[in-house]
C-alpha positions as semicolon CSV with decimal commas, in nm:
position;residue;x (nm);y (nm);z (nm)
1;X;4,007;-5,892;3,365
2;X;3,891;-5,751;3,013
3;X;4,175;-5,484;2,925
4;X;4,063;-5,170;2,831
5;X;4,098;-5,071;2,471
6;X;4,339;-4,803;2,416
7;X;4,121;-4,652;2,089
8;X;3,905;-4,373;2,202
9;X;3,550;-4,412;2,079
10;X;3,494;-4,155;1,788
11;X;3,268;-3,847;1,891
12;X;2,913;-3,921;1,730
13;X;2,859;-3,589;1,613
14;X;3,019;-3,475;1,301
15;X;3,212;-3,167;1,239
16;X;3,049;-2,913;1,007
17;X;3,255;-2,839;0,690
18;X;3,100;-2,493;0,712
19;X;3,313;-2,273;0,988
20;X;3,059;-2,070;1,184
21;X;3,139;-1,752;1,111
22;X;3,076;-1,817;0,751
23;X;2,740;-1,995;0,864
24;X;2,631;-1,675;1,029
25;X;2,751;-1,442;0,743
26;X;2,523;-1,643;0,528
27;X;2,238;-1,619;0,761
28;X;2,279;-1,282;0,774
29;X;2,312;-1,206;0,411
30;X;1,950;-1,427;0,334
31;X;1,698;-1,214;0,234
32;X;1,297;-1,270;0,360
33;X;1,097;-1,457;0,110
34;X;0,781;-1,282;0,036
35;X;0,483;-1,456;-0,094
36;X;0,264;-1,178;-0,341
37;X;-0,010;-1,199;-0,564
38;X;-0,112;-0,992;-0,834
39;X;-0,450;-0,818;-0,952
40;X;-0,517;-1,112;-1,176
41;X;-0,464;-1,406;-0,894
42;X;-0,093;-1,502;-1,030
43;X;0,084;-1,598;-0,777
44;X;0,447;-1,563;-0,717
45;X;0,745;-1,540;-0,431
46;X;1,020;-1,295;-0,429
47;X;1,324;-1,184;-0,196
48;X;1,281;-0,853;0,003
49;X;1,467;-0,568;-0,226
50;X;1,757;-0,412;-0,108
51;X;1,697;-0,096;0,013
52;X;1,858;0,212;-0,174
53;X;2,130;0,312;0,047
54;X;2,290;-0,067;-0,002
55;X;2,244;-0,003;-0,366
56;X;2,419;0,317;-0,351
57;X;2,718;0,134;-0,209
58;X;2,758;-0,123;-0,401
59;X;2,822;-0,008;-0,763
60;X;2,786;-0,355;-0,872
61;X;2,398;-0,329;-0,819
62;X;2,365;0,015;-0,976
63;X;2,174;0,056;-1,332
64;X;2,095;0,321;-1,544
65;X;1,820;0,456;-1,299
66;X;2,063;0,502;-1,020
67;X;2,283;0,677;-1,265
68;X;2,067;0,910;-1,367
69;X;1,964;1,006;-0,997
70;X;2,345;1,067;-0,923
71;X;2,384;1,315;-1,196
72;X;1,996;1,461;-1,156
73;X;2,129;1,532;-0,783
74;X;2,492;1,687;-0,869
75;X;2,269;1,908;-1,145
76;X;2,009;2,007;-0,882
77;X;2,272;2,111;-0,627
78;X;2,476;2,280;-0,872
79;X;2,158;2,488;-1,020
80;X;2,029;2,600;-0,679
81;X;2,402;2,712;-0,595
82;X;2,508;2,878;-0,950
83;X;2,213;3,030;-1,086
84;X;2,002;3,359;-0,997
85;X;1,785;3,300;-0,693
86;X;1,459;3,283;-0,895
87;X;1,556;2,986;-1,070
88;X;1,681;2,823;-0,757
89;X;1,318;2,876;-0,625
90;X;1,154;2,741;-0,939
91;X;1,364;2,409;-0,922
92;X;1,272;2,367;-0,599
93;X;0,892;2,406;-0,673
94;X;0,950;2,214;-0,984
95;X;1,067;1,882;-0,769
96;X;0,804;1,959;-0,515
97;X;0,528;1,934;-0,800
98;X;0,675;1,599;-0,915
99;X;0,670;1,481;-0,581
100;X;0,302;1,555;-0,513
101;X;0,160;1,589;-0,856
102;X;0,391;1,350;-1,074
103;X;0,383;1,043;-0,833
104;X;0,045;1,102;-0,725
105;X;-0,109;1,090;-1,059
106;X;0,137;0,771;-1,177
107;X;-0,030;0,616;-0,852
108;X;-0,405;0,771;-0,943
109;X;-0,375;0,596;-1,299
110;X;-0,154;0,275;-1,174
111;X;-0,472;0,221;-0,888
112;X;-0,759;0,296;-1,116
113;X;-0,656;0,151;-1,460
114;X;-0,322;-0,012;-1,390
115;X;-0,129;0,217;-1,645
116;X;0,222;0,159;-1,564
117;X;0,156;-0,215;-1,543
118;X;0,022;-0,199;-1,880
119;X;0,276;-0,015;-2,020
120;X;0,557;-0,199;-1,888
121;X;0,382;-0,543;-2,040
122;X;0,380;-0,396;-2,355
123;X;0,732;-0,312;-2,403
124;X;0,848;-0,680;-2,233
125;X;0,616;-0,866;-2,508
126;X;0,759;-0,627;-2,747
127;X;1,117;-0,648;-2,677
128;X;1,198;-0,274;-2,692
129;X;1,477;-0,094;-2,540
130;X;1,269;-0,014;-2,266
131;X;1,197;-0,391;-2,221
132;X;1,531;-0,444;-2,206
133;X;1,591;-0,172;-1,922
134;X;1,297;-0,296;-1,721
135;X;1,449;-0,651;-1,739
136;X;1,818;-0,529;-1,639
137;X;1,677;-0,348;-1,363
138;X;1,436;-0,634;-1,220
139;X;1,768;-0,857;-1,224
140;X;1,989;-0,578;-1,048
141;X;1,734;-0,546;-0,789
142;X;1,665;-0,887;-0,703
143;X;1,987;-1,080;-0,807
144;X;1,813;-1,332;-1,034
145;X;1,741;-1,376;-1,379
146;X;1,371;-1,541;-1,303
147;X;1,076;-1,395;-1,517
148;X;0,853;-1,184;-1,296
149;X;0,479;-1,067;-1,342
150;X;0,463;-0,763;-1,533
151;X;0,317;-0,595;-1,211
152;X;0,612;-0,691;-1,022
153;X;0,822;-0,544;-1,269
154;X;0,628;-0,216;-1,282
155;X;0,659;-0,160;-0,940
156;X;1,029;-0,225;-0,955
157;X;1,047;0,080;-1,231
158;X;0,836;0,261;-1,007
159;X;1,091;0,255;-0,735
160;X;1,338;0,389;-0,960
161;X;1,106;0,666;-1,033
162;X;1,031;0,742;-0,673
163;X;1,398;0,711;-0,614
164;X;1,506;0,983;-0,899
165;X;1,223;1,243;-0,746
166;X;1,294;1,201;-0,335
167;X;1,687;1,266;-0,321
168;X;1,588;1,576;-0,599
169;X;1,323;1,724;-0,393
170;X;1,531;1,713;-0,042
171;X;1,899;1,842;-0,206
172;X;1,731;2,110;-0,383
173;X;1,514;2,219;-0,063
174;X;1,808;2,175;0,150
175;X;2,072;2,331;-0,098
176;X;1,800;2,656;-0,107
177;X;1,793;2,706;0,242
178;X;2,160;2,678;0,249
179;X;2,231;2,940;0,017
180;X;1,943;3,159;0,114
181;X;1,935;3,149;0,489
182;X;2,246;2,972;0,658
183;X;2,516;3,144;0,521
184;X;2,395;3,474;0,499
185;X;2,277;3,490;0,839
186;X;2,589;3,348;1,027
187;X;2,789;3,641;0,810
188;X;2,519;3,915;0,923
189;X;2,455;3,820;1,284
190;X;2,773;3,600;1,380
191;X;2,710;3,689;1,741
192;X;2,324;3,686;1,770
193;X;2,250;3,393;2,027
194;X;1,908;3,329;1,885
195;X;2,008;3,251;1,555
196;X;2,243;2,971;1,675
197;X;1,947;2,849;1,918
198;X;1,753;2,839;1,623
199;X;2,014;2,641;1,418
200;X;2,019;2,402;1,758
201;X;1,678;2,376;1,745
202;X;1,690;2,292;1,326
203;X;1,950;2,015;1,446
204;X;1,704;1,850;1,675
205;X;1,410;1,878;1,429
206;X;1,631;1,695;1,153
207;X;1,754;1,422;1,353
208;X;1,438;1,347;1,479
209;X;1,311;1,339;1,145
210;X;1,560;1,095;1,009
211;X;1,561;0,880;1,279
212;X;1,139;0,890;1,274
213;X;1,252;0,779;0,901
214;X;1,415;0,503;0,963
215;X;1,202;0,358;1,253
216;X;0,916;0,383;1,019
217;X;1,113;0,186;0,753
218;X;1,208;-0,074;0,930
219;X;0,848;-0,128;1,061
220;X;0,680;-0,112;0,719
221;X;0,940;-0,205;0,486
222;X;0,988;-0,150;0,114
223;X;0,656;-0,293;0,027
224;X;0,475;-0,001;0,194
225;X;0,738;0,257;0,165
226;X;0,717;0,228;-0,242
227;X;0,379;0,170;-0,252
228;X;0,382;-0,165;-0,336
229;X;-0,009;-0,222;-0,287
230;X;-0,089;-0,013;-0,593
231;X;0,112;-0,311;-0,778
232;X;0,096;-0,633;-0,602
233;X;-0,084;-0,778;-0,295
234;X;0,130;-0,950;0,027
235;X;0,022;-1,279;0,173
236;X;0,051;-1,142;0,503
237;X;-0,054;-0,897;0,727
238;X;0,121;-0,533;0,815
239;X;0,216;-0,474;1,126
240;X;0,214;-0,140;1,255
241;X;0,415;-0,100;1,602
242;X;0,736;0,036;1,716
243;X;0,742;0,393;1,639
244;X;0,365;0,382;1,519
245;X;0,238;0,349;1,857
246;X;0,412;0,646;1,974
247;X;0,263;0,854;1,702
248;X;0,023;0,810;1,412
249;X;0,188;0,849;1,062
250;X;0,537;0,930;1,204
251;X;0,657;0,954;0,843
252;X;0,443;1,227;0,781
253;X;0,408;1,405;1,123
254;X;0,774;1,386;1,318
255;X;0,910;1,264;0,960
256;X;0,858;1,618;0,822
257;X;0,989;1,801;1,135
258;X;1,280;1,862;0,906
259;X;1,104;2,088;0,718
260;X;1,007;2,296;0,977
261;X;1,388;2,439;1,026
262;X;1,433;2,450;0,650
263;X;1,119;2,707;0,621
264;X;1,241;2,862;0,874
265;X;1,589;2,949;0,783
266;X;1,422;3,060;0,451
267;X;1,245;3,310;0,557
268;X;1,520;3,443;0,768
269;X;1,654;3,534;0,466
270;X;1,647;3,912;0,349
271;X;1,692;3,763;-0,030
272;X;1,398;3,623;0,010
């Protein structure tokens, strides 16, 4: 009878040189590839840009725009608390106008005349200091040194402008609410149950608003969040599911519910 071979057959499956944990990590860190086209018909691909929270938490991704955002928010918060009331109110109105009028005008001229794209393209071609800032900002945002169309680079700059205006608008109004409404009412009506019920309702509204904002961002992504259709077009259909099936325009309906307690608390204050 033939003897059994003492040597075991080697498994046909080869072991992966990459640990499983590392594979999962690299897969998790991979960003989605977007197929985009400019209004001139130039096609290009780019990875989904990181959200601003991720950028704020990683100093290696900071650029001049992020630093200016931090400095302006700190200055706005300081001025709201330590300047005369009329300046505080004026600061809130200023940042609200920057959002409603300032960003609106930029989008109007960009949509009709591609003004921001033309401005960015001019400085890129002339290699000016602002052009260098644009290239640096795009490299920080995309994580590579690839040359993208001026339309895309203009959108990156517009994102920086939006992220400069939005935090200041929010912090100015919330700080004014605390200064004029919250502390003065707690000191003067410490035993008034209705005040605390109002604050509890305000906390619920703020929580709902933040959740709806986050859920909306998860559905539409940064492209729609930052009005990317004014600069480039994506080769895909936008899906409005999730929270959009529960309420129309959640960012501007439930998402703005947190302004209700802010307005209410401000009106409570006798200083106004």
